[in-house]
């Protein structure tokens, strides 16, 4: 039963899925029946030709896998290039950061392969346990094993390295939130009472609060966006959505005002950085990121030839690696990275729109929002459209937790995509 109060976003989603289908009149038992089929399935006999190739789920699946692998490979190369001088300055091998990235890349690819072969019903069954585990691990950041980096207490020390639990929480939210919203929508339809949406909203609020206890506002924002998209896809009433938006705006404003560091970053992002004090303090990183992008020109100065990585640009191998890509690979390199993320998002969206299972479609959309949203935030920070937030570029920035969890999310997405009939047939043929 349709909920008249469902959000415009949910209605748009359903209308878009319907627009990718056509109605056929078929004869069965001497009677004529109306049957709805995806328009691309009807075109199978003629194959996917021309612009319709962009909607081919099998093409999207292989493109998604290829883009993830290529971005990861580019990330390892660029981390090697951008971190060498920083490592030498710290009396370490110039290859140490790159070697760590390669090690986490191998671990992430293993997790990706494992995740791709787990059935969606297993994710559905374990979603609640995964969310509770993510809460517990996130709380460990507030214990003595918690580590504070650049003002954020969002890491835990496990001996040989540090890990960021919030990255695991993003994946847990992507897996649990769709199921919770589907259950809430079903109960709302049965009781004609939208209070059932309170449960996923409260749980999302707990996730955001736990991350925010570590003062990581950038990651909190990503977790919140993932959850809100799931709620919108699940038909959360519009008035609930706007209430959440107002609450988020008020809370964000209060958190920015009460923190001198956050307030300085926001002020620096939207005011001129011409004063000596502003340049030396909050504007330094943003200004040198723009220097890197500007000096790269059209084709770049070449891999390994960056000037800004000589300790001029802080976090050159991490949150600001996009600036080094722009310097070493030029405008062409940055456009290539942006296009790869666009292709990745399109592939997830296309398969989600053609999915017959609502849970599968919503998980794919949540992962798409996570990866694309985080990439957009990172790039907008580097080019100066947003204040510095400490959000890494997915698959590319240095950082084991981010890389492993992004590859893990890719594995989950591959598992969900394999439920599509054409993809399932092709992958089964390859594995047999």
Coordinates of C-alpha atoms in Angstrom, one line a residue:
X1 CA 0.0 0.0 0.0
X2 CA 1.4 3.4 -1.0
X3 CA 2.1 5.8 1.8
X4 CA 0.7 9.2 0.7
X5 CA 3.2 10.9 3.0
X6 CA 6.3 9.2 1.6
X7 CA 9.2 11.5 0.5
X8 CA 9.4 12.9 -2.9
X9 CA 12.8 11.1 -3.2
X10 CA 11.1 7.7 -2.7
X11 CA 8.5 8.6 -5.3
X12 CA 11.2 9.7 -7.8
X13 CA 13.0 6.4 -7.2
X14 CA 9.9 4.4 -8.0
X15 CA 9.1 6.5 -11.0
X16 CA 12.6 6.1 -12.4
X17 CA 12.5 2.3 -12.0
X18 CA 9.1 2.3 -13.7
X19 CA 10.5 4.4 -16.6
X20 CA 13.0 1.7 -17.3
X21 CA 10.2 -0.8 -17.7
X22 CA 7.6 -1.4 -20.4
X23 CA 4.2 -3.0 -20.4
X24 CA 3.6 -6.0 -22.6
X25 CA 0.3 -7.7 -23.4
X26 CA 0.8 -11.5 -23.4
X27 CA -1.7 -14.3 -24.0
X28 CA -2.0 -17.1 -21.4
X29 CA -4.7 -19.7 -21.0
X30 CA -6.7 -18.0 -23.7
X31 CA -6.7 -14.7 -21.9
X32 CA -4.7 -11.5 -22.3
X33 CA -2.6 -10.3 -19.4
X34 CA -0.5 -7.2 -18.8
X35 CA 3.1 -7.9 -17.9
X36 CA 5.8 -5.4 -16.9
X37 CA 9.4 -6.1 -17.9
X38 CA 12.6 -4.1 -17.9
X39 CA 12.9 -2.4 -21.2
X40 CA 16.4 -3.6 -21.6
X41 CA 15.4 -7.3 -21.1
X42 CA 12.9 -6.9 -24.0
X43 CA 15.8 -5.6 -26.1
X44 CA 18.0 -8.6 -25.3
X45 CA 17.4 -10.3 -28.7
X46 CA 18.9 -7.4 -30.5
X47 CA 21.6 -6.9 -27.9
X48 CA 22.6 -3.7 -26.2
X49 CA 23.4 -1.3 -28.9
X50 CA 24.2 2.4 -29.0
X51 CA 23.3 4.4 -25.9
X52 CA 21.5 1.4 -24.4
X53 CA 24.9 -0.2 -23.8
X54 CA 25.2 2.2 -20.8
X55 CA 22.3 0.4 -19.2
X56 CA 23.7 -3.1 -19.7
X57 CA 24.0 -4.6 -16.2
X58 CA 26.7 -7.0 -17.2
X59 CA 28.7 -4.1 -18.7
X60 CA 28.1 -2.1 -15.5
X61 CA 29.3 -5.0 -13.4
X62 CA 32.6 -5.5 -15.2
X63 CA 33.1 -1.7 -15.5
X64 CA 32.6 -1.4 -11.7
X65 CA 35.2 -4.1 -11.0
X66 CA 37.6 -2.5 -13.5
X67 CA 37.2 1.0 -12.1
X68 CA 37.7 -0.2 -8.5
X69 CA 40.9 -2.1 -9.5
X70 CA 42.3 0.8 -11.5
X71 CA 41.6 3.4 -8.8
X72 CA 43.3 1.2 -6.2
X73 CA 46.3 0.7 -8.5
X74 CA 46.5 4.5 -9.1
X75 CA 46.3 5.0 -5.4
X76 CA 49.2 2.8 -4.6
X77 CA 51.4 4.5 -7.3
X78 CA 50.4 8.0 -6.1
X79 CA 51.0 7.2 -2.4
X80 CA 54.5 6.0 -3.3
X81 CA 55.1 9.2 -5.2
X82 CA 53.6 11.7 -2.8
X83 CA 55.0 10.2 0.5
X84 CA 58.6 9.6 -0.4
X85 CA 59.9 13.0 0.8
X86 CA 57.8 12.9 4.0
X87 CA 59.2 9.5 4.9
X88 CA 62.8 10.6 4.3
X89 CA 62.1 13.7 6.5
X90 CA 61.0 11.2 9.3
X91 CA 64.2 9.1 8.9
X92 CA 62.2 6.3 7.3
X93 CA 62.6 4.5 4.0
X94 CA 61.1 6.5 1.1
X95 CA 59.2 3.4 0.2
X96 CA 57.7 2.7 3.7
X97 CA 54.3 4.5 3.2
X98 CA 53.9 3.0 -0.2
X99 CA 54.8 -0.5 1.0
X100 CA 52.1 -0.1 3.7
X101 CA 49.6 1.0 1.2
X102 CA 50.4 -2.0 -1.0
X103 CA 50.1 -4.4 2.0
X104 CA 46.6 -3.0 2.9
X105 CA 45.7 -3.1 -0.8
X106 CA 46.4 -6.9 -0.8
X107 CA 44.4 -7.3 2.4
X108 CA 41.5 -5.2 0.9
X109 CA 41.5 -7.2 -2.3
X110 CA 41.3 -10.4 -0.3
X111 CA 38.3 -9.0 1.6
X112 CA 36.7 -7.8 -1.6
X113 CA 37.0 -11.3 -3.2
X114 CA 35.6 -12.9 0.0
X115 CA 32.7 -10.4 0.2
X116 CA 31.8 -10.9 -3.4
X117 CA 31.1 -14.6 -2.8
X118 CA 28.9 -14.1 0.3
X119 CA 25.2 -14.3 -0.4
X120 CA 23.1 -11.2 0.3
X121 CA 20.9 -13.2 2.7
X122 CA 24.0 -13.6 4.9
X123 CA 24.6 -9.9 5.0
X124 CA 20.9 -9.4 5.7
X125 CA 21.1 -11.8 8.6
X126 CA 24.3 -10.4 10.1
X127 CA 23.6 -6.7 9.6
X128 CA 22.5 -6.1 13.2
X129 CA 25.5 -7.9 14.6
X130 CA 27.8 -5.9 12.3
X131 CA 26.3 -2.6 13.5
X132 CA 26.7 -3.5 17.2
X133 CA 30.3 -4.6 16.6
X134 CA 31.0 -1.2 14.9
X135 CA 29.6 0.6 17.9
X136 CA 31.8 -1.4 20.3
X137 CA 34.9 -0.9 18.2
X138 CA 34.2 2.8 17.8
X139 CA 33.9 3.2 21.6
X140 CA 37.4 1.8 21.9
X141 CA 38.7 5.1 20.6
X142 CA 37.7 6.6 23.9
X143 CA 39.8 4.1 25.9
X144 CA 43.5 4.2 26.6
X145 CA 44.2 2.4 23.3
X146 CA 42.6 5.3 21.4
X147 CA 44.9 7.5 19.4
X148 CA 44.4 11.2 18.7
X149 CA 45.6 12.5 15.3
X150 CA 45.3 16.1 14.2
X151 CA 42.7 16.8 16.9
X152 CA 40.5 13.8 16.1
X153 CA 40.4 10.9 18.5
X154 CA 39.2 8.4 15.9
X155 CA 41.9 5.7 15.8
X156 CA 42.9 2.7 18.0
X157 CA 46.3 1.3 18.4
X158 CA 46.5 -2.4 17.7
X159 CA 50.3 -2.7 18.0
X160 CA 51.7 -2.8 14.5
X161 CA 49.4 -0.1 13.2
X162 CA 46.4 2.1 13.9
X163 CA 42.9 1.5 12.6
X164 CA 39.9 3.9 12.1
X165 CA 36.7 2.1 13.3
X166 CA 34.5 4.7 11.7
X167 CA 35.4 3.3 8.3
X168 CA 33.9 -0.1 9.4
X169 CA 30.8 1.8 10.7
X170 CA 30.2 3.2 7.2
X171 CA 30.0 -0.3 5.8
X172 CA 27.8 -1.5 8.7
X173 CA 25.4 1.3 8.1
X174 CA 25.2 0.5 4.4
X175 CA 24.3 -3.1 5.2
X176 CA 22.0 -2.6 8.2
X177 CA 20.1 0.6 7.4
X178 CA 18.3 -0.7 4.2
X179 CA 16.9 -3.7 6.1
X180 CA 15.8 -1.5 9.1
X181 CA 14.1 0.9 6.7
X182 CA 12.3 -1.8 4.8
X183 CA 11.0 -3.3 8.0
X184 CA 9.9 0.2 9.1
X185 CA 8.1 0.8 5.8
X186 CA 6.3 -2.5 6.1
X187 CA 5.1 -1.7 9.6
X188 CA 4.1 1.8 8.6
X189 CA 2.0 0.4 5.8
X190 CA 0.3 -2.2 8.1
X191 CA -0.4 0.2 10.9
X192 CA -0.7 3.4 8.8
X193 CA 1.6 5.0 11.4
X194 CA 5.0 6.4 10.5
X195 CA 6.4 6.1 14.0
X196 CA 8.1 2.9 12.9
X197 CA 10.7 5.0 11.2
X198 CA 11.8 6.2 14.7
X199 CA 13.9 3.1 15.2
X200 CA 16.3 3.5 12.2
X201 CA 16.5 7.2 12.9
X202 CA 17.5 6.7 16.5
X203 CA 20.0 4.1 15.6
X204 CA 21.5 6.4 12.9
X205 CA 21.7 9.1 15.5
X206 CA 23.7 6.8 17.8
X207 CA 26.1 6.0 15.0
X208 CA 26.7 9.7 14.3
X209 CA 27.0 10.5 18.0
X210 CA 29.7 7.8 18.5
X211 CA 31.8 9.1 15.6
X212 CA 31.3 12.7 16.8
X213 CA 32.6 11.8 20.2
X214 CA 36.0 11.5 18.5
X215 CA 35.5 15.0 17.1
X216 CA 35.5 13.7 13.5
X217 CA 32.8 15.9 11.9
X218 CA 33.7 15.0 8.3
X219 CA 33.2 11.2 8.8
X220 CA 30.0 12.0 10.9
X221 CA 28.6 13.8 7.9
X222 CA 29.3 10.9 5.5
X223 CA 27.6 8.4 7.9
X224 CA 24.6 10.8 8.2
X225 CA 24.3 11.1 4.4
X226 CA 24.3 7.3 4.0
X227 CA 21.6 6.9 6.5
X228 CA 19.4 9.7 5.2
X229 CA 19.6 8.4 1.7
X230 CA 18.4 4.9 2.9
X231 CA 15.6 6.6 4.8
X232 CA 14.5 8.6 1.8
X233 CA 14.6 5.5 -0.5
X234 CA 12.6 3.6 2.1
X235 CA 9.7 6.2 1.9
X236 CA 10.4 8.2 5.1
X237 CA 7.8 11.0 5.2
X238 CA 9.0 14.4 3.9
X239 CA 8.2 16.2 7.2
X240 CA 10.5 13.8 9.0
X241 CA 13.2 14.4 6.5
X242 CA 13.0 18.2 6.8
X243 CA 13.0 17.9 10.6
X244 CA 16.2 15.9 10.4
X245 CA 17.7 18.5 8.1
X246 CA 16.9 21.3 10.5
X247 CA 18.3 19.3 13.4
X248 CA 21.5 18.5 11.5
X249 CA 21.9 22.2 10.5
X250 CA 21.5 23.4 14.1
X251 CA 23.8 20.7 15.5
X252 CA 26.5 21.4 12.9
X253 CA 26.3 25.1 13.5
X254 CA 26.7 24.6 17.2
X255 CA 29.6 22.2 16.8
X256 CA 31.4 24.6 14.5
X257 CA 30.9 27.6 16.7
X258 CA 32.0 25.8 19.9
X259 CA 35.3 24.6 18.3
X260 CA 37.8 27.3 17.4
X261 CA 39.6 25.0 15.0
X262 CA 36.4 24.2 13.0
X263 CA 35.3 27.8 13.0
X264 CA 38.7 28.9 11.7
X265 CA 38.6 26.3 8.9
X266 CA 35.1 27.4 7.8
X267 CA 36.1 31.0 8.0
X268 CA 39.2 30.4 6.0
X269 CA 37.4 28.5 3.3
X270 CA 34.9 31.3 2.5
X271 CA 37.1 34.3 3.1
X272 CA 40.2 35.6 1.3
X273 CA 43.5 34.1 2.5
X274 CA 45.5 37.2 1.9
X275 CA 46.5 38.1 5.4
X276 CA 49.8 36.8 6.8
X277 CA 48.1 35.4 9.9
X278 CA 45.4 33.6 7.9
X279 CA 48.0 32.2 5.4
X280 CA 50.3 30.9 8.1
X281 CA 47.5 29.2 10.1
X282 CA 44.3 27.9 8.5
X283 CA 44.9 28.8 4.9
X284 CA 48.3 27.3 4.5
X285 CA 47.1 23.8 3.4
X286 CA 44.4 25.0 1.1
X287 CA 46.7 27.5 -0.6
X288 CA 49.4 25.0 -1.3
X289 CA 46.8 22.6 -2.7
X290 CA 45.9 25.2 -5.2
X291 CA 49.6 25.8 -6.0
X292 CA 49.9 22.1 -6.7
X293 CA 46.9 22.1 -9.0
X294 CA 48.0 25.3 -10.8
X295 CA 51.5 24.2 -11.4
X296 CA 50.4 20.9 -12.9
X297 CA 49.0 22.6 -16.0
X298 CA 47.3 20.4 -18.6
X299 CA 49.6 17.3 -18.6
X300 CA 51.4 17.6 -15.3
X301 CA 55.0 17.7 -14.3
X302 CA 55.3 13.9 -14.3
X303 CA 55.0 11.2 -11.7
X304 CA 57.5 11.7 -8.9
X305 CA 58.3 15.3 -9.9
X306 CA 55.9 17.2 -7.6
X307 CA 57.3 20.2 -5.8
X308 CA 54.6 20.6 -3.2
X309 CA 55.3 17.1 -1.8
X310 CA 58.6 18.5 -0.5
X311 CA 56.9 19.2 2.8
X312 CA 55.1 22.2 1.5
X313 CA 51.7 20.6 1.4
X314 CA 50.7 18.8 4.6
X315 CA 48.9 15.4 4.2
X316 CA 50.1 15.3 0.6
X317 CA 49.7 11.5 0.5
X318 CA 46.5 11.4 2.4
X319 CA 43.6 13.8 2.3
X320 CA 45.2 16.1 -0.3
X321 CA 46.5 13.4 -2.7
X322 CA 44.2 14.8 -5.3
X323 CA 46.3 18.0 -5.4
X324 CA 49.4 15.9 -6.1
X325 CA 47.6 14.0 -8.8
X326 CA 46.7 17.4 -10.3
X327 CA 50.3 18.5 -10.1
X328 CA 52.0 15.3 -11.4
X329 CA 49.3 14.2 -13.9
X330 CA 47.8 17.6 -14.7
X331 CA 44.3 18.5 -15.6
X332 CA 44.0 15.3 -17.7
X333 CA 44.8 13.2 -14.6
X334 CA 42.3 15.0 -12.4
X335 CA 39.5 14.7 -15.0
X336 CA 40.3 11.0 -15.4
X337 CA 39.9 10.4 -11.6
X338 CA 36.6 12.3 -11.6
X339 CA 35.3 10.4 -14.6
X340 CA 36.2 7.1 -13.0
X341 CA 34.2 7.9 -9.9
X342 CA 31.3 9.0 -12.1
X343 CA 31.4 5.7 -14.0
X344 CA 31.6 3.8 -10.7
X345 CA 28.5 5.6 -9.4
X346 CA 26.6 5.1 -12.6
X347 CA 27.3 1.4 -12.6
X348 CA 25.9 1.0 -9.1
X349 CA 22.9 3.2 -9.9
X350 CA 22.1 1.3 -13.1
X351 CA 22.2 -2.1 -11.5
X352 CA 20.2 -0.8 -8.5
X353 CA 17.5 0.5 -10.7
X354 CA 17.1 -2.9 -12.4
X355 CA 17.3 -4.9 -9.2
X356 CA 14.1 -6.9 -8.3
X357 CA 15.0 -7.1 -4.6
X358 CA 14.6 -3.9 -2.7
X359 CA 17.2 -4.7 -0.1
X360 CA 19.8 -5.3 -2.8
X361 CA 18.9 -2.0 -4.6
X362 CA 19.1 0.0 -1.4
X363 CA 22.5 -1.5 -0.3
X364 CA 23.9 -0.6 -3.7
X365 CA 22.6 2.9 -3.5
X366 CA 24.0 3.4 0.0
X367 CA 27.5 2.2 -1.1
X368 CA 27.2 4.5 -4.1
X369 CA 26.4 7.5 -1.9
X370 CA 29.3 6.6 0.4
X371 CA 31.9 6.3 -2.3
X372 CA 30.7 9.2 -4.5
X373 CA 29.8 11.5 -1.6
X374 CA 33.1 11.0 0.1
X375 CA 35.0 11.5 -3.2
X376 CA 33.0 14.7 -3.9
X377 CA 33.7 16.1 -0.5
X378 CA 37.5 15.3 -0.7
X379 CA 37.8 16.9 -4.2
X380 CA 35.8 20.0 -3.2
X381 CA 38.0 20.5 -0.1
X382 CA 41.1 20.3 -2.3
X383 CA 39.9 22.9 -4.8
X384 CA 38.7 25.1 -2.0
X385 CA 34.9 24.8 -2.2
X386 CA 34.6 23.2 1.2
X387 CA 36.6 23.7 4.5
X388 CA 39.2 21.1 5.4
X389 CA 37.5 18.1 6.9
X390 CA 40.0 15.3 6.9
X391 CA 38.0 13.0 4.5
X392 CA 40.2 10.7 2.4
X393 CA 39.7 10.1 -1.3
X394 CA 38.2 6.5 -1.6
X395 CA 40.6 3.8 -3.0
X396 CA 43.3 6.5 -3.6
X397 CA 44.4 8.2 -0.3
X398 CA 46.9 6.6 2.0
X399 CA 45.3 4.9 5.0
X400 CA 44.8 1.2 5.6
X401 CA 41.3 1.5 7.2
X402 CA 39.8 3.5 4.4
X403 CA 41.3 1.4 1.6
X404 CA 40.4 -2.0 3.2
X405 CA 36.8 -0.9 4.0
X406 CA 36.3 0.7 0.6
X407 CA 37.4 -2.6 -1.1
X408 CA 35.2 -4.5 1.4
X409 CA 32.3 -2.3 0.3
X410 CA 33.1 -3.1 -3.3
X411 CA 33.0 -6.8 -2.5
X412 CA 29.5 -6.3 -0.9
X413 CA 28.4 -4.4 -4.0
X414 CA 29.6 -7.2 -6.3
X415 CA 27.7 -9.7 -4.2
X416 CA 24.5 -7.6 -4.6
X417 CA 25.1 -7.0 -8.3
X418 CA 25.4 -10.7 -8.9
X419 CA 21.8 -11.2 -7.9
X420 CA 20.8 -9.6 -11.3
X421 CA 19.9 -12.5 -13.6
X422 CA 22.2 -11.5 -16.5
X423 CA 25.2 -10.9 -14.2
X424 CA 24.6 -14.1 -12.3
X425 CA 24.5 -16.2 -15.5
X426 CA 27.7 -14.7 -16.8
X427 CA 29.6 -14.9 -13.5
X428 CA 28.5 -18.5 -13.0
X429 CA 29.7 -19.4 -16.4
X430 CA 33.1 -17.9 -15.7
X431 CA 33.5 -19.7 -12.4
X432 CA 32.5 -23.1 -13.7

